[in-house]
Structure formats: C-alpha cells, structure tokens
XYZ file of C-alpha atoms in Angstrom:
603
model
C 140.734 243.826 -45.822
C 144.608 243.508 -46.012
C 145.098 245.674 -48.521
C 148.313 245.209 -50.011
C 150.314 243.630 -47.055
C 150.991 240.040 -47.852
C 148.886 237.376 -45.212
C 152.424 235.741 -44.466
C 153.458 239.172 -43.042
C 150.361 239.910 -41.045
C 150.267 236.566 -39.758
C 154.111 237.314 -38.631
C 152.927 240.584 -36.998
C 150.121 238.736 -35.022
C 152.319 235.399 -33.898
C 155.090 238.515 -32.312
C 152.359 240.163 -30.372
C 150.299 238.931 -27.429
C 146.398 240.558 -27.425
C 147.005 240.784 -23.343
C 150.146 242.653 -23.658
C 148.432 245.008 -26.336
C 145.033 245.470 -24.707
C 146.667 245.794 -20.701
C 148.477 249.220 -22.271
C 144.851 250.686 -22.612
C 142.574 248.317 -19.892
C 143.425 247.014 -16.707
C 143.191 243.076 -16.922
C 142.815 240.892 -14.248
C 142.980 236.858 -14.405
C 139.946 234.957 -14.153
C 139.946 231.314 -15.367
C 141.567 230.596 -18.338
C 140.914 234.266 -19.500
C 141.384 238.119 -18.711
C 138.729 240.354 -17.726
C 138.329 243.910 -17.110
C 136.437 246.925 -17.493
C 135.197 247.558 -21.490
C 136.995 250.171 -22.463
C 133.841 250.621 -25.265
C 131.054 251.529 -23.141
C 130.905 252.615 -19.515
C 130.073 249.986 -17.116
C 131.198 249.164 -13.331
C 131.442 245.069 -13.716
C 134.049 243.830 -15.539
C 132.344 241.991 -18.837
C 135.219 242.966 -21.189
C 137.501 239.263 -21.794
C 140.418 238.510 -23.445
C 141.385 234.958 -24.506
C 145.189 234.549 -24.270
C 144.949 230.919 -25.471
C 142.561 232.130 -28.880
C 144.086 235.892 -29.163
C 140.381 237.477 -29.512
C 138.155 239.672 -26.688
C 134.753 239.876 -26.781
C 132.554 242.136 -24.436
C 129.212 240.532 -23.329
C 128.222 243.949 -22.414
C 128.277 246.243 -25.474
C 129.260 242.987 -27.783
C 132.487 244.121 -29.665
C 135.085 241.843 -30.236
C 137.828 241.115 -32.448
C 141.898 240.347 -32.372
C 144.478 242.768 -31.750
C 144.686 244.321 -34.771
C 140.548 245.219 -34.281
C 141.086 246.372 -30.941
C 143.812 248.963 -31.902
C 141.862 249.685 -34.743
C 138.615 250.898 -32.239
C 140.961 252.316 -29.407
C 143.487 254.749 -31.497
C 140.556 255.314 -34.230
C 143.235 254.408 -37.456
C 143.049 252.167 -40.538
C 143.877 248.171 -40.760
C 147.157 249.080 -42.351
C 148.033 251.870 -39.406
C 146.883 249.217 -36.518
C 149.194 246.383 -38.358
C 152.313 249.025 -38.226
C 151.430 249.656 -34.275
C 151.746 245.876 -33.854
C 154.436 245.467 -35.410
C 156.448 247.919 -33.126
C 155.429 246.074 -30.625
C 156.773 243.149 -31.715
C 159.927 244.768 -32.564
C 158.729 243.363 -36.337
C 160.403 245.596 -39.116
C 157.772 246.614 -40.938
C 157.099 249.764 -43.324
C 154.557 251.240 -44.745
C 153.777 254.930 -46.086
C 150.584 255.751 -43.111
C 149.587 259.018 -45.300
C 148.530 256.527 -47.504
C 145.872 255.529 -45.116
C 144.681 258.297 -42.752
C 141.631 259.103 -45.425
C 140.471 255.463 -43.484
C 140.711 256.920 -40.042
C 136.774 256.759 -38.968
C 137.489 260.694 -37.585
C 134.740 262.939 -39.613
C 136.354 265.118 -42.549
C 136.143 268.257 -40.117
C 137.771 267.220 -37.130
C 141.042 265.682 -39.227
C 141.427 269.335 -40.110
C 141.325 270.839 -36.437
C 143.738 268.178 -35.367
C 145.929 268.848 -38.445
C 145.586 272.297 -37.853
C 146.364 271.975 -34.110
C 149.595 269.896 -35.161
C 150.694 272.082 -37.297
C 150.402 275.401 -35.033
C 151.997 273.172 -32.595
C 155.366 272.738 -34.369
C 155.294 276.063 -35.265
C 155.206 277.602 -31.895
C 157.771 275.133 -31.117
C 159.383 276.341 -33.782
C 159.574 279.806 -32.351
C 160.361 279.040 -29.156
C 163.597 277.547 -29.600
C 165.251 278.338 -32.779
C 164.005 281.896 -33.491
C 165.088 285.527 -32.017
C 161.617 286.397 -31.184
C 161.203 283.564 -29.070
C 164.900 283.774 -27.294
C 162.939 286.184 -24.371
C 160.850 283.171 -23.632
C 163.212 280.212 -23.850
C 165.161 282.013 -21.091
C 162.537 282.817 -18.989
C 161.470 278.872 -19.471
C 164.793 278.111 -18.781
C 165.454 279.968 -15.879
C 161.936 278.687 -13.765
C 163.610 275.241 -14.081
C 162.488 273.908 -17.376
C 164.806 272.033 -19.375
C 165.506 271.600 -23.022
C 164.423 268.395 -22.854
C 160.887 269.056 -20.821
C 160.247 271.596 -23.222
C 160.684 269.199 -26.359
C 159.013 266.451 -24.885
C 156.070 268.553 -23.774
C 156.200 270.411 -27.263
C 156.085 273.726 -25.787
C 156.348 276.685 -28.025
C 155.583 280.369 -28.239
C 153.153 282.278 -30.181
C 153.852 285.858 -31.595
C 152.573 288.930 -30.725
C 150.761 289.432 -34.090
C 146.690 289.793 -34.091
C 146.200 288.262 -37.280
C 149.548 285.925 -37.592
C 148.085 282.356 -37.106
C 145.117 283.344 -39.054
C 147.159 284.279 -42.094
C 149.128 281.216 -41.480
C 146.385 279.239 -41.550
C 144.562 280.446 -44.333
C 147.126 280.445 -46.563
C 147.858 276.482 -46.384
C 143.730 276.273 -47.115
C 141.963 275.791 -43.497
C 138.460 277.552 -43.459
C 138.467 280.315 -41.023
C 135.407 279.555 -39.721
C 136.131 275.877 -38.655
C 139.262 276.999 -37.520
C 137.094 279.455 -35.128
C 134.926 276.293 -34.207
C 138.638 274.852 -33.453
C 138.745 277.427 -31.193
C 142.638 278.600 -32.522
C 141.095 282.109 -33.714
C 138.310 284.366 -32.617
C 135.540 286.392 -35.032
C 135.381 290.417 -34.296
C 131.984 291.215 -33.382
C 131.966 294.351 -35.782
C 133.128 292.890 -38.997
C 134.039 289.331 -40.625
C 137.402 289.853 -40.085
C 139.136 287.366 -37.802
C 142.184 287.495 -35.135
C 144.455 285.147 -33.383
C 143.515 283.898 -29.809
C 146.610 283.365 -28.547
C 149.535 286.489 -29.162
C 152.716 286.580 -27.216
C 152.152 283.655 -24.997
C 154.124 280.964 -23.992
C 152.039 277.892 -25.475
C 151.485 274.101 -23.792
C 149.710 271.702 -26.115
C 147.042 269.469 -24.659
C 146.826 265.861 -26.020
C 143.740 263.318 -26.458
C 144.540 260.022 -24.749
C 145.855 258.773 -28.520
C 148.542 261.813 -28.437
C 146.742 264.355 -31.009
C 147.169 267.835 -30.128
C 143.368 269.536 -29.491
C 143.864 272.362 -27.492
C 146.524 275.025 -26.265
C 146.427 276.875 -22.780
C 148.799 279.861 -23.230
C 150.759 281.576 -20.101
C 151.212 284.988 -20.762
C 154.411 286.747 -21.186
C 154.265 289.808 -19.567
C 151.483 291.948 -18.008
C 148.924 290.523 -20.178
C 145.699 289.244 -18.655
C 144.307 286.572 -18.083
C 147.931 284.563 -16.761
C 146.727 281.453 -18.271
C 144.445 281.180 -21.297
C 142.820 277.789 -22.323
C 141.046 276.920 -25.599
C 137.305 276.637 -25.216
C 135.232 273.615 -25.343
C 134.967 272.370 -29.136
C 134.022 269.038 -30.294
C 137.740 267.901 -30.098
C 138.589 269.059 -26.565
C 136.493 268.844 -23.603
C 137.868 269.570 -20.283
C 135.677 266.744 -18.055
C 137.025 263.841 -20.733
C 141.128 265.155 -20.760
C 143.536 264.368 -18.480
C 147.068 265.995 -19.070
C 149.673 264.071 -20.022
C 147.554 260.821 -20.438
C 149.134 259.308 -23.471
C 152.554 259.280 -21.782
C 151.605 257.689 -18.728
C 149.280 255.680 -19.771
C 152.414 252.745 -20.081
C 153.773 253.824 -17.034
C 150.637 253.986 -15.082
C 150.421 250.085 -16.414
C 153.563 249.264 -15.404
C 153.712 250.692 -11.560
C 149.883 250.135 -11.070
C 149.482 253.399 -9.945
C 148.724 257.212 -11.531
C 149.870 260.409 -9.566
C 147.248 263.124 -10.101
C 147.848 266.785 -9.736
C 146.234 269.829 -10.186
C 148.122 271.308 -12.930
C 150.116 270.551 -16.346
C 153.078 272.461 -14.391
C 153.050 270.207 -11.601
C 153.442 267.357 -13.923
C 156.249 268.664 -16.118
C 157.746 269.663 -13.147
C 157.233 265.865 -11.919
C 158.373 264.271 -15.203
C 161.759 266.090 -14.506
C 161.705 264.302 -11.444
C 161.442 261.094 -12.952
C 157.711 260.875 -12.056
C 156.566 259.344 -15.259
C 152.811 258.414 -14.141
C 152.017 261.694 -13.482
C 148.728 263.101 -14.978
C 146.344 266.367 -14.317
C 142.975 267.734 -14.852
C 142.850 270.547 -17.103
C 141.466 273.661 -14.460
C 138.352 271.310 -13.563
C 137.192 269.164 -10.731
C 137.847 265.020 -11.284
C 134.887 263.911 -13.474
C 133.282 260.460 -13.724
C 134.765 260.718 -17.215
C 137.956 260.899 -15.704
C 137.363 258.194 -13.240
C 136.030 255.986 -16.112
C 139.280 256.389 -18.132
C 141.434 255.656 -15.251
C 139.656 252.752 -14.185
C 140.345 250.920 -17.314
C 144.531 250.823 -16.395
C 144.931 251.155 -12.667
C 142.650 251.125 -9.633
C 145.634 253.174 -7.256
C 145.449 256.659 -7.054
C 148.247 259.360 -5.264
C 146.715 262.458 -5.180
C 149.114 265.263 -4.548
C 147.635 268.969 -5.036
C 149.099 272.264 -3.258
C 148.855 271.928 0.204
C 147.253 275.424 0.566
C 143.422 275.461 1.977
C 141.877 275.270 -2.086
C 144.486 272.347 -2.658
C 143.362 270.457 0.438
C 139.441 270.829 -0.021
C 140.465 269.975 -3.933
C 142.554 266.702 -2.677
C 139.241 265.766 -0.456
C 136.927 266.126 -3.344
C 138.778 264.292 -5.245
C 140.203 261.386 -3.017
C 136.269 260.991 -1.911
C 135.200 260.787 -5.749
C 138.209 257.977 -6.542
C 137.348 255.868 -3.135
C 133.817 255.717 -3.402
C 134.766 254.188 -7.216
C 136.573 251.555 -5.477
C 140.343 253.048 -5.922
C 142.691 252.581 -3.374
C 143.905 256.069 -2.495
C 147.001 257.722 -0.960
C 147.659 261.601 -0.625
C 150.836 263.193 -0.766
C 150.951 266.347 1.609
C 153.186 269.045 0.379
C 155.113 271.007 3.079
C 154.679 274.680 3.994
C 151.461 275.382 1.285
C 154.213 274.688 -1.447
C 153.026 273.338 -4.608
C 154.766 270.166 -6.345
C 156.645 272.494 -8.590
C 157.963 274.817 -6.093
C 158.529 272.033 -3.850
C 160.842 270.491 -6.981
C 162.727 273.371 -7.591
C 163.678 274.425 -4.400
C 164.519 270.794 -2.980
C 165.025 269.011 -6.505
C 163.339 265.470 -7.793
C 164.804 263.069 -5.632
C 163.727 264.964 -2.206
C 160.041 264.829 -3.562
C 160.062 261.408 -5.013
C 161.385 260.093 -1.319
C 159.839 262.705 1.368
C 156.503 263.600 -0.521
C 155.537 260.795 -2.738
C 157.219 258.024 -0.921
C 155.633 259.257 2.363
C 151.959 259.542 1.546
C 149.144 259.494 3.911
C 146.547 256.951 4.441
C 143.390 258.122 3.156
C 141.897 257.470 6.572
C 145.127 259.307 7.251
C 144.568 262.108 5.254
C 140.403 262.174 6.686
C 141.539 262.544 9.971
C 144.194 265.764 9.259
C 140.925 267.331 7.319
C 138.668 267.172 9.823
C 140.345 268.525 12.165
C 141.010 271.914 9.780
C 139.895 274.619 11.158
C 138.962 273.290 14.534
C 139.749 274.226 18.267
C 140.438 270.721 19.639
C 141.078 272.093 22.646
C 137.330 273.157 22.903
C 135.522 270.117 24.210
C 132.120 270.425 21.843
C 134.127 270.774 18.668
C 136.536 267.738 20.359
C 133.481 265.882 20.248
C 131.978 266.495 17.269
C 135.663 265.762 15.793
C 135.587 261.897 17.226
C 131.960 261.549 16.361
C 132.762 262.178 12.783
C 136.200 260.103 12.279
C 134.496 257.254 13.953
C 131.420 257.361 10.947
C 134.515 257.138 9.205
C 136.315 254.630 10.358
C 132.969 252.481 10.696
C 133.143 252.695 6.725
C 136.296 250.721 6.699
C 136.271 247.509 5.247
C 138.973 245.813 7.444
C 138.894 244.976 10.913
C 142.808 245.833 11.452
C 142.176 248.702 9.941
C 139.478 249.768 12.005
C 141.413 248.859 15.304
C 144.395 250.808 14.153
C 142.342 254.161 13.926
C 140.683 253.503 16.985
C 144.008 253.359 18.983
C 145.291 256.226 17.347
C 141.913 258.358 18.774
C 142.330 256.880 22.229
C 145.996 257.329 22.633
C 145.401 261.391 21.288
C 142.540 261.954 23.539
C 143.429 259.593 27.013
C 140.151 257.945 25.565
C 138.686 254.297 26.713
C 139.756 252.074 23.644
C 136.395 250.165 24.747
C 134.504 252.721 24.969
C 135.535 253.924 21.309
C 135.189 250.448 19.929
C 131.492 250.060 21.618
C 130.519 253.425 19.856
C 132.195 252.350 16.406
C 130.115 248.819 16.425
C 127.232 250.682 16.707
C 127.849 252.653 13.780
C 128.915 249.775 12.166
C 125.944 247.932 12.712
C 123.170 250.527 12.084
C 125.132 251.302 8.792
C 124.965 248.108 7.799
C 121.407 247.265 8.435
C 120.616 250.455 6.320
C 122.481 249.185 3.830
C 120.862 245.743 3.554
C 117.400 247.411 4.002
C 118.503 250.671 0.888
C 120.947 248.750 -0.617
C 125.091 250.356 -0.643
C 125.323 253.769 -1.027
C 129.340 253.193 -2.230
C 129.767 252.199 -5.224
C 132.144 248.775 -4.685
C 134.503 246.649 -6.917
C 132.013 244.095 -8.412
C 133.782 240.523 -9.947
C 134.121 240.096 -13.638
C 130.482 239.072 -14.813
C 131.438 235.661 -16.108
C 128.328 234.680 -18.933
C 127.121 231.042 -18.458
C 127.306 229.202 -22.160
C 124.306 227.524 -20.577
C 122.451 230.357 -21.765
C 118.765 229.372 -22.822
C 118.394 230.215 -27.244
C 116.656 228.600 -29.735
C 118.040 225.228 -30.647
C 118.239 226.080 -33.969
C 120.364 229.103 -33.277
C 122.738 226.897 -30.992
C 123.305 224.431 -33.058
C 123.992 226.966 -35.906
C 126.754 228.603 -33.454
C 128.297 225.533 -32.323
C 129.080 224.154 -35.850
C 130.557 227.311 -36.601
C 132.870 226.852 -33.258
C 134.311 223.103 -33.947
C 134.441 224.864 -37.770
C 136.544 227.225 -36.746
C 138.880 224.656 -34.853
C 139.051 222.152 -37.196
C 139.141 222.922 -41.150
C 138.248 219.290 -41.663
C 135.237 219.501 -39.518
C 134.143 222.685 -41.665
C 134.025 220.709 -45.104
C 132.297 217.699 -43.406
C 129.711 220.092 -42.650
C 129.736 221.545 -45.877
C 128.707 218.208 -47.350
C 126.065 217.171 -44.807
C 124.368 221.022 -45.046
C 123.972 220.359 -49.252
C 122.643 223.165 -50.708
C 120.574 223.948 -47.420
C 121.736 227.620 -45.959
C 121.945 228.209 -42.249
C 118.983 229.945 -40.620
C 120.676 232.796 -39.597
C 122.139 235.167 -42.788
C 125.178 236.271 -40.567
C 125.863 232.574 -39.604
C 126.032 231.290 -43.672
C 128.774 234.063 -44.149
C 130.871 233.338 -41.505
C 131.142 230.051 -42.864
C 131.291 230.670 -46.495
C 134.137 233.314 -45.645
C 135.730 230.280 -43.070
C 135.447 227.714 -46.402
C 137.177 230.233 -48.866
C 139.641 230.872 -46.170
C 140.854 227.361 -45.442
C 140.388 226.732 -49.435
C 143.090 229.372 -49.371
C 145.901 227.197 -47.316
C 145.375 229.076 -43.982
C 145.078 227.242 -40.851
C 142.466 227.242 -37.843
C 143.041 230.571 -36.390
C 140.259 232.450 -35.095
C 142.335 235.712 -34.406
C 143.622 235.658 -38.320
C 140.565 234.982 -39.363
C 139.048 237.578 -38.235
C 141.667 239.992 -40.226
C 140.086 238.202 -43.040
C 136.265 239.169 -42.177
C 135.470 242.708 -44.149
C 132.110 243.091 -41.805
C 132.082 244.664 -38.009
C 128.909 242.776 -37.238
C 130.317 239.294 -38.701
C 133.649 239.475 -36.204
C 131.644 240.509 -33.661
C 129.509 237.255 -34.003
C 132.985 235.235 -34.377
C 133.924 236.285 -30.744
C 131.161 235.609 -29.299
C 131.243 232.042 -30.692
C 134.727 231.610 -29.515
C 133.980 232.789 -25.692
C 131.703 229.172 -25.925
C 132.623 226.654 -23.876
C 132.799 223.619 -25.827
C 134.416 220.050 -26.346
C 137.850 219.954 -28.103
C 136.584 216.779 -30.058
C 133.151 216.387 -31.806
C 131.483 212.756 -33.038
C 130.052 212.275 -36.307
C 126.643 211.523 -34.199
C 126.982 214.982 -32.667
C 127.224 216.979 -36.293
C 124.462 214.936 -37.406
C 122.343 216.452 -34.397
C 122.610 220.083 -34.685
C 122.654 219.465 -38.725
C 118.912 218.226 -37.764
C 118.643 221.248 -35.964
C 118.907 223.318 -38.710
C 116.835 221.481 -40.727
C 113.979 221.728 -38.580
C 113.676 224.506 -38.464
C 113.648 225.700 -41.589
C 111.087 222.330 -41.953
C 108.792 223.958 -39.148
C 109.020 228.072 -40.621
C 107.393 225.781 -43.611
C 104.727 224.074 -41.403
C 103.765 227.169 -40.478
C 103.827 228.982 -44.016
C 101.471 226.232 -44.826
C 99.249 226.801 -41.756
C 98.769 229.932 -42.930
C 97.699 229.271 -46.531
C 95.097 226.183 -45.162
C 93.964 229.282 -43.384
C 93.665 231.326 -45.920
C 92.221 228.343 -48.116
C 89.578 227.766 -46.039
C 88.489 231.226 -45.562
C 88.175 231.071 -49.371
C 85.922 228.403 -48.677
C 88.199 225.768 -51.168
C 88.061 223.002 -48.928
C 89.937 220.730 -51.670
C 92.698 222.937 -51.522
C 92.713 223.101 -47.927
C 92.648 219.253 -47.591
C 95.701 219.242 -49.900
C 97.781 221.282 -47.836
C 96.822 219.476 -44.678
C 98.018 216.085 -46.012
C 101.424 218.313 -46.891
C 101.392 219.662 -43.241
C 101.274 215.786 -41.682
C 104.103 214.789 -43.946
C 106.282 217.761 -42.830
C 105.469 216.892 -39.316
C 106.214 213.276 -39.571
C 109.930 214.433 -41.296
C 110.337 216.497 -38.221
C-alpha cells in the first residue's frame, strides 16, 4: 500500500504526528478514560461513538465501524490517495518530505466527472483572478474593490477575480483545454440556449467570489455585478459538487481557528466574513443565501459546540439570528448573539468604525441568548399596554422555565421584576409551575430538545460466540506481542481461524513481523491493503484486555477455535446420518453415528 515511500520514512511521518492533534482539526474531541471521543465525523449521529486511542494511535467508530490510523483518517476526510495523506502528515509534523501529488490524484476516490468540474472550477478561478489584478480590463474592478475597503491581501486570500464581459469567453476557454460542454453546463459554469446547441457563459462582467468545499476545492462562484446588470448577486446552481444546505463559507479556513478558540462566528454573508477576516476575525463562517441547515449544524458539531451569531441588525437579520440561534440551542450549542448598532451590517459596521471597534464593542459584547429572547419578544410590542405587558412576561417566563440552571433562572427573574415593580415571589411561584408541568410532560412524552448525550462507551463484555472471541482476542495479544503471534502460529498447525477476515489479519501480522517491524497497531494498519480488514483491526484494539497472557490462557481460546470447527463437523455429519437414514442404509447411518460420539467426546 506504500507505494514507493520507504516504511522507515512513513514510520518517521507517523512517530512526528499525534492522531488527536490530526483528527481534533476536523472533530471535536473530548476526554473520556484513557481515550477521546466525539461525534463521527462518517455518519450523522447525536452520541458521541467516534474514539480515538492516544496511547495505540488508531479510532474506531462503534457506530458506523470505520477505523484506522491517521494516515486512514485523512485519507476518508480530505478524499486523497495514501501517498497525498502521508505528505499532509508530514506537514504536520514539520517532516520534510516530497513527493510529486499529480502522480497520485488518479487515486482520489472522487468519480472521473466531478475531478473535471473541480479542475475546471480551479482553473476559471485563477483566471478571473488573473483578470482582476494584473489585467487592464479588470483595473475598473480592482478599484472599485479597493475603494469599498477590500484589500490586496483579502482579495488574494479570498481568490477573488473578475470575469469578462464576453458571452461565449469561458466557454471557448474551456473547450479549448478539452472540458465537455455539456458537463461543464452540469457544472453549472455555462448555460445551453434554448433555440440552438450553442452555449454561453453564466457569469460576464462580474466581480467573481469562489466558494470552497470544507477540503478547500473551488465548486461554485456567486458573481456581484458590475454595473446596472441584474440580478446584484448571481450564485451557481445546485450541481452534484455544490449544494447550498451542506456549504458553509469560508469553512476550510476556520475550521483550525474554530478548533483553536472553541468557538465559530456565523454571519449571513461571504461579505460579512471577508469584511471580518480583515478584522482579524479568523473563525468567521456564513451560509451561502440559505437558512442554517441540520447539515450545517452536523458539520459544526464535529469542531465546536459555541456559536456567535451576528447577522444585520435590521428586522430580516433579527428574525434570521432567532431562527438560527433556536436551531443551534435546541442542538445543544451554547449560543451568544452579537447585536449590530443602528440596522448596520458587520461590514458597514467595519468600515465605518474599523476591526478593532467591532472585535471589542460588537463581538466582545454579545448578548445572552436568554438575553437576546427577551429583546425579541418584546419587538414590535406596546409594553406600555397592559395585555401585550402580559402576554410579554407570560412568554419569557416559558422561557426562562427552559433553562437548565437555577442561577440562571433567578437572574432572569430579577431582571423581569426589577423592569416591571413585579413580586420576585410571585414571578418565581409562576415559573415553578411551568417548570414543573414541563417537566412532567417531558417524563410522560419524553424531551422535546434535543440534549448533549455522553460518549456511548461499548462494554467489551459484549455477549458473541466464543469461538469468535477467542478468535479476536488472539489477534489482540498478537498484535502486542510478535512473540505471542508465532506461539500461536505453532499451536493453530495447519488449522485456519473460523472467521476468513480473522486468518488474514494474522497472516498479514506474521509476514509483517517476519519483515523486522515491531508491534504497532497504527503502522500496521498502513500495511493492510483491505478497508474491511483495518476496520476489524480497530475494533480489536478498542478491547479491553490484559497486558500479559499465560500459556494456559492461549491454550483456551486455541480450544475455542477448534471446537468449533469440531462441532460445524458434528453437525455436517448430523446431516448426512439424516440423509442416510432417509435412504434407508442403516449401516451407513450407524457408521456415522459412532463418528458423531467420537467428535463429541474430542469436544
């Protein structure tokens, strides 16, 4: 599976790297016992099943039940070949390493048709980057870029570019470096005319912003127009690469940052978080013109469970902020909102009062979302009126009752009595009532929040065939000790295991300590060529078992084995004294009776 890179230098890569450190950039870990859990980043799910072993360098899910070593787990996350995830590693690990990666993209487990939209994608990208800042053509736009508060360095980090006026440029461009037009329409970078076969560009004279999968592949455009043209912004359509309820802007540059301050900032727009970045907001991320999707929430789960939520604080900004906010706390985030002044947006509010205003009076003065609950509610009404006063405590005390603290609850409560000259008893009386009744409903309907659950820790108790535990836990003190493995080799003969997977793993372990290589369950696994096979490894390894192993002990679940393969034989020969006696040959039947009692007897 190593291709051409020596073993010495992989092992290298994988002693400079730690599988927490690589998998916390993508999942958020938590400790738990001697290992890490968290939410599989493989398969949705709202426990945490998905562990990492710091002390064995392997994870294992026991939901969807992948598992591997770092280099595996890169391998699934980014989607690229051995040899790509082995150069990723080795950055890392600040390794020097080198290795030509064109070489190995025809690996890459993306189908044939959607390398070519991304490649096609990239390569429109640089060109309208191209345009924008080294051509005459695009000199109009730079400036007008330039003078709304973009800077040279926002636009090359964000890759912004330009497109021409042309109708046909791009698709001349494109079909002369040998894309097919009509997956390039399915790319959604050119558009079909109704009347003939001929086809034109989608985007002409508009100032372009990539949009990026989590792994940093460009898979989309939305263009701003320059000039009168309508409509002001114009996004790609839906195509098998980009779909608006799975992106979030800007995700594969704060994904690190997002890790590192435990927290994401999400706006409304990609200009909002340029216009952040500049700011020095570096967790800053955006939905692309869409509501916040479970997708979403599932993707941010994975590396942070704090959310700031700062849209425009006109009235489609606040109901927008309450949506959301509502969607990320009843998935068990802990939110703050960020109230803009005067209906600005975060990018007016930047330009007019720069970065370090908004990082310190809007960011770093967020509201409560309890906060934020109590400034919606009262949108809109006339507290002054005493019905719609009323109706205004009734609800914030539903919500307060759906606090989780007790301090927290009391803090609200004093807040409403000190506003309205109300009794604080009186308040709390009305609250614990709430309270209560909610919580009987809840016992008697079960939770209608979704809440954080634990990490669903597996018991190794867990009831299988002997046969098939004894098979497992020879492979795990195999895989510890390389003298263990060929003491087991000797006692097994020329018996197999049961299980076909099983006898693999261990002829591949045998040829791999044969080799000079020492018990190491994460290099091993580089040296497995079959999915299925290191799945099976990790699941072994997450065993709990003893460090040492008796002779007396081997010699058990080597019985193990053999009885079973001595009872599927008992009842192959049940089934031809069956069959014997049906044929009415008793003599025969006899025979394989007294052959059945001996088997037994070995048992």
């Amino acid at each position: 599976m190593a291709g051409r890179i020596p073993e010495e230098t992989i092992n290298q890569i994988k002693q400079s790297v730690d599988i927490v450190d690589v998998i916390s950039e993508y999942v958020q870990l938590k400790k738990q016992g001697r290992n890490y859990f968290g939410l599989c980043p493989f398969h949705g799910e709202n426990s945490p099943s998905f562990s990492v072993s710091p002390e064995k360098q392997i994870f294992h899910c026991f939901g969807c039940g992948t598992g591997g070593n770092a280099f595996s787990f890169l391998m699934d996350i980014e989607g690229v070949s051995f040899q790509e995830a082995i150069a990723m590693a080795a950055e890392k690990g600040n390794i020097p390493f080198e290795i030509n990666l064109e070489a190995h993209k025809e690996q890459r487990k993306l189908p044939p048709d959607q390398q070519q939209m991304i490649e096609a994608h990239e390569l429109l990208r640089k060109f309208y980057h191209h345009l924008l800042l080294n051509t005459k053509e695009g000199q109009e736009a730079l400036e007008y870029l330039l003078n709304r508060g973009f800077t040279k360095e926002s636009i090359e980090k964000y890759q912004i570019g330009w497109s021409l006026p042309n109708w046909d440029f791009s698709v001349k461009f494109l079909q002369k470096r040998g894309y097919s037009l009509s997956l390039m329409e399915k790319a959604g970078l050119i558009i079909k005319r109704d009347s003939s076969e001929e086809y034109f560009d989608r985007f002409r004279n508009r100032i372009m912003f990539p949009l990026w999968d989590h792994k940093g592949n460009t898979i989309a455009f939305s263009g701003r127009a320059f000039g009168q043209d309508e409509p002001k912004y114009l996004n790609s359509p839906e195509t098998v690469l980009f779909n608006k309820s799975k992106t979030l802007y800007n995700f594969h540059h704060a994904r690190a940052p997002i890790r590192k301050l435990q927290k994401a900032v999400l706006f409304e727009g990609f200009a909002d978080v340029i216009a952040s970045d500049r700011a020095g907001v570096a967790n800053g991320i955006a939905t692309m013109g869409t509501s916040l999707t479970d997708e979403h929430i599932r993707i941010l789960k994975r590396i942070t469970d704090t959310v700031t939520v700062c849209y425009d604080s006109d009235s489609a900004g606040i109901e927008a902020a309450f949506r959301a906010s509502n969607l990320l706390a009843n998935n068990g985030f802990n939110i703050e909102v960020a109230q803009m002044p005067d209906k600005m947006d975060p990018d007016d509010h930047i330009k007019k009062y720069g970065g370090e205003k908004f990082r310190n009076d809007v960011l770093g003065n967020c509201m409560t979302f309890m906060s934020f609950k109590m400034f919606y509610y009262r949108l809109g009404k006339n507290l002054s009126n005493e019905g719609e006063r009323l109706q205004y405590i009734e609800m914030l005390l539903n919500e307060i009752s759906a606090l989780d603290k007790a301090v927290e609850r009391d803090h609200y409560l004093r807040q409403l009595a000190d506003e309205f000259s109300l009794s604080l008893e009186a308040l709390k009386q009305q609250q614990q009532q709430i309270f209560f009744s909610r919580k009987k409903n809840e016992k008697n309907n079960g939770p209608q929040a979704m809440v954080k659950r634990p990490a669903v820790i597996p018991t190794s108790n867990k009831l299988m065939p002997a046969h098939l535990a004894a098979e497992k836990r020879l492979i795990a003190h195999m895989l510890k000790n390389a003298d263990t493995a060929f003491k087991v080799k000797d006692m097994l003969g020329n018996t197999p295991l049961n299980i076909d997977e099983h006898q693999a793993i261990i002829t591949y372990l045998l040829g791999y300590y044969e080799q000079g290589n020492q018990p190491d369950s994460s290099l091993f696994i580089s040296y497995l060529p079959d999915e299925k096979l290191r799945r099976t490894i990790t699941e072994i390894e997450m065993m709990s078992i003893n460090p040492e192993i008796s002779i007396q002990e081997l010699e058990d679940y080597i019985n193990q084995v053999f009885k079973h393969q001595k009872m599927l034989k008992i009842k192959e020969k049940i089934n031809e004294e069956k069959e014997a006696e049906r044929q009415k040959d008793y003599k025969r039947a006899a025979a394989i009776a007294m052959e059945i009692i001996q088997l037994r007897k070995s048992l």
